[in-house]
Every structure is written in C-alpha cells, then in structure tokens.
Amino acid sequence: MGLIAIIGGTGVCDIKMLKNAKEHHMDTFYGTIHYVRGTYEGKELIFLPRHGKTHSIPPHLINYRGNMLGLKRLGVTAVISTTAVGSLNRDFKPNEFVLPDQFLDFTKSRHTSFFDGGENGVVHVDMTEPYCPTLRRTLMAAADELGGYALHNGGTYVCTEGPRFETPAEIKMYETLGGDLVGMTNVPEVCLAREAEICYATVSMVTNFAAGISPSALTHSEVVDCMAENSLRLRTLIMKAVELYGDDDCLCRHALQEYGGFTV
C-alpha cells in the first residue's frame, strides 16, 4: 500500500486526528521541505503544509518542485490537495466544494517541470486528464457516503500568479475562456505530480465570487473566515476519502513510461 499525502493549509489537517504524528524535514535538490507523518484508520498519511509551517510563503514562492520530489522520495503514490478559490461560475457558490478536472495556466515565474534539459533531459508529459479520475471518484464516493455535501464533479481551475487578487477584466477573460474557478496554487503542483507519476486530485473550496462578479471588493479575511468555517467539513471529506481509497494501479503511475519512468 502506497502512502497518501494531503497538501493544504494548516487548518486542513488536524494533527490530533493522526496517531503517532511526528514532524519531519527532508533536504531535496530544490531545498528543504517540512511535513508531518502519522497514521489514520490504519493507513500511513503525510501532511505537507503548502505555505510552510507558519503559513508565511506566498503562492508564487512556494517550493513546488521540492515538495513533490520529497513526497515521491517518501513513497507517496497519491496526493489530495486543497485549495481556496474564487468562483467564476454562478452555479459554484461560496461554501461549496468543486473537484476540478481541467486547468488553465496563467502563472508567470514558476518552474513547471522537473525536466529543464541537461542531465534530466526533456519530457513532454500528457495532461489530457490532469486530475486523477480514480482519486476524484473516491472523493465523490466519500461525499455520497457522508451526505450533505455540495461537491461539484468537474470544473476548470484558472491558476494565476498572485499574490494579488485578479482584476474584473482578467476575470471576464478567464470566464470567456471557460474558467470556472480561480486560485493561485494548483499549477505547477498538478503538473509536477503527473511528471512524478503520482495520482493527484484537488478539492477546491469556493470562498467567494471573483472580482467583478462579487458585489463587493475582495479581502483576504473573507477567504480566511470561509476556510475556518468549513475546515472541519473539508477535513471530514478528505479523511473519508482516505478510508475509501484502495490505491489501485492507475495510468497516472505510468505517465513517463515511454521515458523509462520517473526516477529520484
């Protein structure tokens, strides 16, 4: 049985829910990462705080490559990530959850690949289904079993550079291009997970309607308040998915087969 990792903010994973939880760090080629390791319902679990232990790392400066490489070295085979998002889709309302199935990348300065030429060579990974369908089905099954969850299956996540919020003009453009959600962290995380042959799915929590759709100016406190209000429900959903997940073989695990696989 492979390891499951949860990537999210400090409010997502309550260490008290894990048995034998211990904090660790690992040095990687891209820098040091910090994570918590413990067990839940007999399954080993890794929690990695995306923004650091004190939530002090902004989205455009997160060590995405170090995080994903570290998880791969630990033996992680599946990642469930959490994101706070604004909604461009009037059907996706604040306090509801969405499982994205596509993304649009509007980041500017991030390293989106482990393969930048040189010794690592060049790899062109397929992203037809960027989010693992097996993990997404497990999350939907968890919501069905728990009941009472407004969890939308499918949506296009627009990833912006941040850390500023978007302008109404940008939101209008993203909406025209087919975007449903807007956030700052899913790319390059989802791309690196595929290159590392790790199953990856995201639970996006809608905290507000995006700029120009919302009747008022956006504030960070609005996002924080919504996350705090729904963190228990989000944790419950993820932990139920952890219980149900069977770690079956998946096409995600063979994404670099034609290149001989991903090696650490």
Coordinates of C-alpha atoms in Angstrom, one line a residue:
M1 CA 0.0 0.0 0.0
G2 CA 1.4 3.3 -1.1
L3 CA 1.4 6.5 1.0
I4 CA -1.3 9.1 0.7
A5 CA -0.3 12.8 1.1
I6 CA -2.5 15.8 1.9
I7 CA -1.3 19.1 0.7
G8 CA -3.0 22.1 2.2
G9 CA -3.1 24.8 4.8
T10 CA -2.7 24.4 8.5
G11 CA -6.5 24.4 9.0
V12 CA -7.0 21.3 6.8
C13 CA -5.2 18.6 8.7
D14 CA -5.6 18.5 12.5
I15 CA -2.5 16.6 13.7
K16 CA -4.6 15.4 16.7
M17 CA -6.5 13.2 14.2
L18 CA -3.4 11.3 13.4
K19 CA -1.8 8.6 15.6
N20 CA 1.9 8.8 16.3
A21 CA 2.1 12.1 14.4
K22 CA 5.6 13.5 14.1
E23 CA 7.1 16.5 12.3
H24 CA 9.9 15.8 9.9
H25 CA 12.0 17.6 7.3
M26 CA 13.8 16.4 4.2
D27 CA 16.6 18.0 2.1
T28 CA 16.0 17.8 -1.6
F29 CA 17.8 19.1 -4.6
Y30 CA 15.4 22.0 -4.6
G31 CA 15.6 22.8 -0.9
T32 CA 14.2 21.6 2.4
I33 CA 10.6 20.6 2.9
H34 CA 8.7 20.1 6.1
Y35 CA 5.9 17.6 6.7
V36 CA 4.0 15.6 9.3
R37 CA 3.8 11.8 9.2
G38 CA 1.3 9.7 11.1
T39 CA -1.5 7.1 10.8
Y40 CA -5.2 7.4 10.3
E41 CA -7.6 4.4 10.4
G42 CA -4.5 2.1 10.0
K43 CA -3.2 3.9 6.9
E44 CA 0.0 5.9 6.9
L45 CA -0.5 9.5 6.0
I46 CA 1.6 12.5 5.1
F47 CA 0.5 16.1 5.6
L48 CA 2.5 18.8 3.8
P49 CA 1.6 22.5 4.6
R50 CA 1.9 24.2 1.2
H51 CA 2.6 27.6 2.6
G52 CA 5.0 26.5 5.3
K53 CA 4.5 25.7 9.0
T54 CA 3.6 29.3 9.8
H55 CA 1.7 30.0 6.5
S56 CA 4.3 32.5 5.5
I57 CA 5.1 31.5 2.0
P58 CA 3.1 33.3 -0.8
P59 CA 1.8 31.3 -3.7
H60 CA 4.4 32.4 -6.3
L61 CA 7.3 31.5 -3.9
I62 CA 6.2 28.0 -2.8
N63 CA 8.8 25.3 -3.4
Y64 CA 6.6 23.2 -5.6
R65 CA 9.4 21.1 -7.0
G66 CA 10.9 20.4 -3.7
N67 CA 7.5 19.5 -2.2
M68 CA 6.6 17.0 -4.9
L69 CA 10.1 15.5 -5.2
G70 CA 10.1 15.0 -1.4
L71 CA 6.8 13.3 -1.5
K72 CA 8.0 11.0 -4.2
R73 CA 11.0 10.0 -2.2
L74 CA 8.8 9.2 0.7
G75 CA 6.9 6.7 -1.4
V76 CA 3.8 8.8 -1.8
T77 CA 1.6 7.4 -4.6
A78 CA -1.5 9.7 -4.2
V79 CA -2.0 13.3 -3.3
I80 CA -5.2 15.0 -2.3
S81 CA -4.7 18.8 -2.3
T82 CA -7.0 21.5 -1.0
T83 CA -7.4 25.0 -2.5
A84 CA -9.4 28.1 -1.6
V85 CA -10.8 29.5 -4.8
G86 CA -13.0 32.3 -6.2
S87 CA -15.9 31.3 -8.4
L88 CA -16.5 32.4 -12.0
N89 CA -19.4 30.0 -12.3
R90 CA -22.7 31.2 -10.8
D91 CA -23.5 27.5 -10.1
F92 CA -20.5 27.2 -7.9
K93 CA -21.4 29.2 -4.8
P94 CA -19.4 30.2 -1.7
N95 CA -19.1 27.4 0.9
E96 CA -19.5 24.7 -1.8
F97 CA -16.8 22.3 -3.0
V98 CA -15.5 21.5 -6.5
L99 CA -13.3 18.7 -7.9
P100 CA -11.6 20.4 -10.9
D101 CA -11.0 18.2 -14.0
Q102 CA -9.1 20.8 -16.1
F103 CA -6.9 23.8 -15.6
L104 CA -5.8 27.0 -17.4
D105 CA -2.2 28.2 -16.5
F106 CA -1.7 31.9 -16.2
T107 CA 1.3 31.8 -13.9
K108 CA 4.4 33.6 -15.0
S109 CA 7.6 32.8 -13.0
R110 CA 7.2 29.3 -11.7
H111 CA 9.2 26.2 -12.5
T112 CA 6.6 23.9 -14.0
S113 CA 8.7 20.8 -14.8
F114 CA 11.5 18.7 -13.3
F115 CA 12.9 18.3 -16.8
D116 CA 14.7 21.5 -17.9
G117 CA 17.1 19.8 -20.2
G118 CA 20.7 19.0 -19.3
E119 CA 21.2 15.8 -17.3
N120 CA 17.4 15.4 -16.7
G121 CA 16.7 15.6 -20.4
V122 CA 13.4 16.9 -21.8
V123 CA 10.0 15.3 -21.2
H124 CA 6.6 16.0 -22.7
V125 CA 4.1 14.6 -20.3
D126 CA 0.4 14.0 -21.3
M127 CA -2.1 16.2 -19.5
T128 CA -5.3 15.1 -21.2
E129 CA -6.7 14.2 -17.8
P130 CA -4.6 16.3 -15.4
Y131 CA -6.5 15.3 -12.3
C132 CA -6.6 11.6 -11.4
P133 CA -10.0 10.2 -12.3
T134 CA -9.6 7.4 -9.7
L135 CA -9.0 9.8 -6.8
R136 CA -11.8 12.0 -8.0
R137 CA -14.2 9.1 -8.0
T138 CA -13.1 8.2 -4.4
L139 CA -13.7 11.8 -3.3
M140 CA -17.2 11.7 -4.9
A141 CA -17.9 8.4 -3.2
A142 CA -16.8 9.9 0.2
A143 CA -19.2 12.8 -0.3
D144 CA -22.0 10.5 -1.2
E145 CA -21.4 8.3 1.9
L146 CA -21.2 11.3 4.2
G147 CA -24.2 13.1 2.8
G148 CA -24.9 16.8 3.0
Y149 CA -22.0 17.9 0.7
A150 CA -22.4 20.2 -2.2
L151 CA -19.5 18.7 -4.2
H152 CA -19.4 19.6 -7.9
N153 CA -17.7 17.0 -10.1
G154 CA -15.7 18.8 -12.7
G155 CA -14.7 22.4 -13.4
T156 CA -11.8 24.3 -14.9
Y157 CA -9.3 25.8 -12.4
V158 CA -7.6 29.0 -13.6
C159 CA -4.3 29.4 -11.8
T160 CA -2.9 33.0 -11.6
E161 CA 0.5 34.1 -10.4
G162 CA -0.7 36.0 -7.3
P163 CA -0.2 37.1 -4.6
R164 CA -2.6 39.9 -5.7
F165 CA -6.2 39.2 -6.5
E166 CA -7.4 39.4 -10.1
T167 CA -9.0 42.4 -11.8
P168 CA -12.6 42.2 -13.1
A169 CA -11.2 42.5 -16.7
E170 CA -9.0 39.4 -16.1
I171 CA -11.9 37.5 -14.6
K172 CA -14.0 38.4 -17.6
M173 CA -11.3 37.0 -19.9
Y174 CA -10.9 33.8 -17.8
E175 CA -14.7 33.3 -17.9
T176 CA -14.7 33.7 -21.7
L177 CA -12.0 31.1 -22.0
G178 CA -14.1 28.6 -20.0
G179 CA -12.8 29.1 -16.5
D180 CA -15.0 28.1 -13.5
L181 CA -12.6 28.7 -10.6
V182 CA -9.7 31.0 -9.9
G183 CA -6.8 30.3 -7.5
M184 CA -3.1 30.7 -7.1
T185 CA -1.6 27.3 -6.1
N186 CA -2.7 24.4 -8.3
V187 CA -0.1 25.0 -11.0
P188 CA 2.6 23.7 -11.2
E189 CA 1.6 21.3 -8.4
V190 CA -0.7 19.2 -10.7
C191 CA 1.9 19.2 -13.5
L192 CA 4.8 18.1 -11.2
A193 CA 2.6 15.3 -9.7
R194 CA 2.0 13.9 -13.2
E195 CA 5.7 14.0 -14.0
A196 CA 6.4 12.3 -10.8
E197 CA 3.8 9.6 -11.6
I198 CA 1.7 10.4 -8.5
C199 CA -2.1 10.4 -8.6
Y200 CA -3.3 13.9 -7.8
A201 CA -6.7 15.4 -7.2
T202 CA -7.8 18.8 -5.7
V203 CA -10.8 19.7 -3.5
S204 CA -11.4 23.3 -4.2
M205 CA -13.5 25.2 -1.6
V206 CA -15.3 28.2 -3.0
T207 CA -14.8 31.1 -0.6
N208 CA -16.2 34.0 -2.7
F209 CA -17.3 35.0 -6.2
A210 CA -14.5 36.5 -8.2
A211 CA -13.8 40.2 -8.8
G212 CA -16.5 41.8 -10.9
I213 CA -18.9 39.1 -10.1
S214 CA -18.8 39.7 -6.3
P215 CA -20.8 42.8 -5.4
S216 CA -18.0 44.0 -3.1
A217 CA -14.2 44.2 -3.1
L218 CA -12.4 41.1 -2.2
T219 CA -10.5 40.7 1.1
H220 CA -8.1 38.1 2.4
S221 CA -10.1 38.0 5.7
E222 CA -13.1 36.9 3.7
V223 CA -11.2 33.9 2.4
V224 CA -9.8 33.0 5.8
D225 CA -13.2 33.3 7.5
C226 CA -14.8 30.9 4.9
M227 CA -11.9 28.4 5.3
A228 CA -12.2 28.5 9.1
E229 CA -16.0 28.0 8.8
N230 CA -15.7 25.0 6.5
S231 CA -12.3 23.4 7.6
L232 CA -14.0 20.7 9.6
R233 CA -16.3 19.7 6.7
L234 CA -13.3 19.7 4.4
R235 CA -11.2 17.5 6.8
T236 CA -14.1 15.1 7.2
L237 CA -14.5 14.7 3.5
I238 CA -10.8 14.1 2.9
M239 CA -10.4 11.6 5.7
K240 CA -13.4 9.7 4.5
A241 CA -11.7 9.5 1.1
V242 CA -8.5 8.3 2.7
E243 CA -10.5 5.5 4.3
L244 CA -12.1 4.5 1.0
Y245 CA -9.1 4.8 -1.2
G246 CA -7.8 1.5 -2.5
D247 CA -4.5 2.6 -4.0
D248 CA -5.3 0.7 -7.2
D249 CA -2.9 0.9 -10.1
C250 CA -3.7 3.9 -12.3
L251 CA -2.5 5.4 -15.6
C252 CA -1.0 8.3 -13.6
R253 CA 1.6 5.9 -12.2
H254 CA 2.8 5.2 -15.7
A255 CA 2.8 8.7 -17.1
L256 CA 6.5 8.6 -18.1
Q257 CA 6.6 5.0 -19.2
E258 CA 7.9 5.9 -22.7
Y259 CA 10.8 7.8 -21.0
G260 CA 11.6 4.8 -18.7
G261 CA 9.6 6.2 -15.7
F262 CA 10.4 8.9 -13.2
T263 CA 13.5 8.3 -11.1
V264 CA 14.5 10.1 -7.9

